Coordinates of C-alpha atoms and ligand atoms in Angstrom, one line a residue:
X1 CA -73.3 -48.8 14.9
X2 CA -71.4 -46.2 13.7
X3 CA -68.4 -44.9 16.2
X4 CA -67.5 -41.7 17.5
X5 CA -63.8 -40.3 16.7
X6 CA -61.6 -40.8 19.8
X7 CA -61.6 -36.9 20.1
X8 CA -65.4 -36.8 20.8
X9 CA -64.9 -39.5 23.4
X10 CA -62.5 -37.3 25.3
X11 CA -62.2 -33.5 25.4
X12 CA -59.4 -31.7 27.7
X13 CA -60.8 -29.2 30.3
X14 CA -59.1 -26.1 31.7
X15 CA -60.1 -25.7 35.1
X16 CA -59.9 -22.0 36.0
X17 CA -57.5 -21.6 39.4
X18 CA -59.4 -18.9 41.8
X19 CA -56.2 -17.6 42.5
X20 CA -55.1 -14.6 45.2
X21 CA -52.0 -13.8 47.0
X22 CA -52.4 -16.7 49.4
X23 CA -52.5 -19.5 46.3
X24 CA -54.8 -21.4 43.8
X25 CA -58.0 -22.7 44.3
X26 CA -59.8 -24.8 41.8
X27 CA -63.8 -25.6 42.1
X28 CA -64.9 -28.7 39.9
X29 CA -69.2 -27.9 39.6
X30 CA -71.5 -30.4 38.2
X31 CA -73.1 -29.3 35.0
X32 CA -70.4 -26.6 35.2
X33 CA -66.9 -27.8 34.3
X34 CA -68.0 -31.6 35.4
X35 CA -70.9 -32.6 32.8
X36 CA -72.5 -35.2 34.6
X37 CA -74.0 -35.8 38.0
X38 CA -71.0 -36.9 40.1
X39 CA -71.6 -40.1 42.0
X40 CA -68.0 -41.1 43.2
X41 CA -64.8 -39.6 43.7
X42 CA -61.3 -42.0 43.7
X43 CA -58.0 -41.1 43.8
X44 CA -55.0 -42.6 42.8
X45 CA -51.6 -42.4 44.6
X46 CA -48.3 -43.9 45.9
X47 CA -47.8 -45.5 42.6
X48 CA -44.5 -47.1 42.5
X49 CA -41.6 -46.5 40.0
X50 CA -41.9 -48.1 36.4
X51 CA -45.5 -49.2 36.9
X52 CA -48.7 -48.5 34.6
X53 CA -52.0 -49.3 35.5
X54 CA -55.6 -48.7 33.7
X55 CA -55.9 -51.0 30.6
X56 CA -59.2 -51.2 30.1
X57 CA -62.3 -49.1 28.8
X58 CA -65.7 -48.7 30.7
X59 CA -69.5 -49.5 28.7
X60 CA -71.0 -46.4 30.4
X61 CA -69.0 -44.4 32.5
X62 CA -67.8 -41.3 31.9
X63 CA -64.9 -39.4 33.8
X64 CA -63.3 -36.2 34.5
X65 CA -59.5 -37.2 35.4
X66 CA -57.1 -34.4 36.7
X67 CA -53.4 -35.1 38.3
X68 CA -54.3 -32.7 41.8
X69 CA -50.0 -33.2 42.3
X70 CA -47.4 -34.4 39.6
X71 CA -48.0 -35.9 36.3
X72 CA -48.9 -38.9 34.1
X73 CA -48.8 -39.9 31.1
X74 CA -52.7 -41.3 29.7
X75 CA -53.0 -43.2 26.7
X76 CA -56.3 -43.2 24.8
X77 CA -57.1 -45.5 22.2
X78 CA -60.9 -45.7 20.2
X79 CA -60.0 -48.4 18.3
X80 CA -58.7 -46.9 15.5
X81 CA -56.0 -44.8 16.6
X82 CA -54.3 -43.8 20.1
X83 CA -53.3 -40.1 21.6
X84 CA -51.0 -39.3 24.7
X85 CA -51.8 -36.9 27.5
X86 CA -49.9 -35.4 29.7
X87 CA -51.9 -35.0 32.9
X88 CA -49.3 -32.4 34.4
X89 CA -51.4 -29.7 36.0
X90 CA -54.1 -28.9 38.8
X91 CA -56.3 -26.7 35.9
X92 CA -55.9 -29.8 33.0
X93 CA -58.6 -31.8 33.2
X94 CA -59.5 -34.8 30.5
X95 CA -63.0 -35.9 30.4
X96 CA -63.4 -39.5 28.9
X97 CA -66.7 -40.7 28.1
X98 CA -67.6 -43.6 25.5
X99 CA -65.9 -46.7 24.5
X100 CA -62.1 -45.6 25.2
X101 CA -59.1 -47.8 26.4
X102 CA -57.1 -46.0 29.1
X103 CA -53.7 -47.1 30.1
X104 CA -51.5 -44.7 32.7
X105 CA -47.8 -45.2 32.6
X106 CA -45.1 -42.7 34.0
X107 CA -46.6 -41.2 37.1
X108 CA -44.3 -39.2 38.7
X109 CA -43.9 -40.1 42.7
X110 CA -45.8 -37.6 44.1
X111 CA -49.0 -38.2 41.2
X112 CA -52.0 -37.9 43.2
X113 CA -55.1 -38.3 40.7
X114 CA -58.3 -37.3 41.5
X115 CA -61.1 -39.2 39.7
X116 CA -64.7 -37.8 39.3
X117 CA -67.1 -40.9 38.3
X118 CA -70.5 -40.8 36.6
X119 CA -71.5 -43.8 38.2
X120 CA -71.2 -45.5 41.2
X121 CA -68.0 -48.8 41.1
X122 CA -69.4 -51.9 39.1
X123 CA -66.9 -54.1 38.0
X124 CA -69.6 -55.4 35.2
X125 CA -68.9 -52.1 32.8
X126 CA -65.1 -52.7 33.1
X127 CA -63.7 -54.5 29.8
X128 CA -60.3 -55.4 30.9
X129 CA -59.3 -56.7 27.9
X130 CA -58.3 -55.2 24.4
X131 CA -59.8 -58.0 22.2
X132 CA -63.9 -58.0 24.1
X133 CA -62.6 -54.0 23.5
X134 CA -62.7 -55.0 20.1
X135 CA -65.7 -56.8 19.7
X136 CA -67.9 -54.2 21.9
X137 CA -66.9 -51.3 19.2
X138 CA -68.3 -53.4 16.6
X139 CA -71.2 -54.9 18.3
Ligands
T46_29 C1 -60.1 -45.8 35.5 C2 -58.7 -45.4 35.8 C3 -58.4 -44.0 35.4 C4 -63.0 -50.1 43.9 O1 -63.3 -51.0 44.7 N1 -63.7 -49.0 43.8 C5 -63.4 -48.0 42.8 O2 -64.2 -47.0 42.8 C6 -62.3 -48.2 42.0 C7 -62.0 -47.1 41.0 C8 -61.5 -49.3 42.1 N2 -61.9 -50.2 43.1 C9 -61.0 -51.4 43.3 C10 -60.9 -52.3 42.1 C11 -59.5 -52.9 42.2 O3 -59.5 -54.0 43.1 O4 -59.6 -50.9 43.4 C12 -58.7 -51.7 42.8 C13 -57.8 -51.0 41.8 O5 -58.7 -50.6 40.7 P1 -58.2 -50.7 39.2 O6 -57.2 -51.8 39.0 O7 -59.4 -50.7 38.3 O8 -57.4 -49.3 39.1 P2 -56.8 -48.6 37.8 O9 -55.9 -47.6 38.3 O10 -56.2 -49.6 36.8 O11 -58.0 -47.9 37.1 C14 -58.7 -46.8 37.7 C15 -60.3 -47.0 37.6 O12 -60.6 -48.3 38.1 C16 -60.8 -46.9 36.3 O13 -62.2 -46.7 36.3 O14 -60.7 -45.3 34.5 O15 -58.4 -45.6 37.2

């Protein structure tokens, strides 16, 4: 089966800040900026100093990642070659769909990711490691 290029697999999104005097305001809309029916919302926080976390891709999920505080560095591979992200604002959102490793490495302390999921937690379409990555790009 013939494989998308990483950068159809993931697309950054600008999220437009509704801004007035008081501050920023950001509204994430399904089949608006979010292209996908959302059926669970994580977020990620308090990660400690020096540690990365992801390494993995999913089957069938598809994402819409955005640091809401601080930064991160993502790391997206398809296989054939890899591309950093800085997650570093509230209006920079990366979508991730398809057969991507992710890997996350230098949050800053106060990173607080918000995570909008396609589907619904099921460990069965994590593939936690690179080689099965591997063989389900070829397969
Ligand atoms: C991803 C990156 C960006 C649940 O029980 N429900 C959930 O919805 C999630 C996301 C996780 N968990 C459990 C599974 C583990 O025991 O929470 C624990 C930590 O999850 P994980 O080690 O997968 O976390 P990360 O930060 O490595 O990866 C997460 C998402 O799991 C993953 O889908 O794309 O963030």
């Amino acid at each position: 089966m013939q494989q998308e290029s990483l950068l159809s697999l993931i697309r950054l999104v600008h999220f437009p800040p509704l801004g007035d005097d008081r501050g920023s305001l950001v509204a994430l809309e399904t089949h608006k900026t979010v292209p996908f029916d959302v059926k669970r919302v994580y977020y990620i926080f308090g990660t400690q100093a020096g540690v990365s976390r992801g390494f993995h891709a999913h089957r069938a999920l598809q994402q819409v990642a955005v640091c809401v505080t601080g930064k991160c560095r993502m790391v997206l591979d398809d296989g054939q070659r890899r591309e950093d992200v800085w997650l570093d604002s509230p209006t920079k959102g990366l979508l991730i769909g398809g057969l991507v490793w992710r890997e996350m490495h230098d949050f800053s302390p106060d990173c607080v990711m918000l995570v909008l999921a396609s589907e619904h937690y099921d460990e069965a379409d994590y593939i936690r490691s690179y080689d099965d990555f591997q063989l389900a790009l070829s397969s």
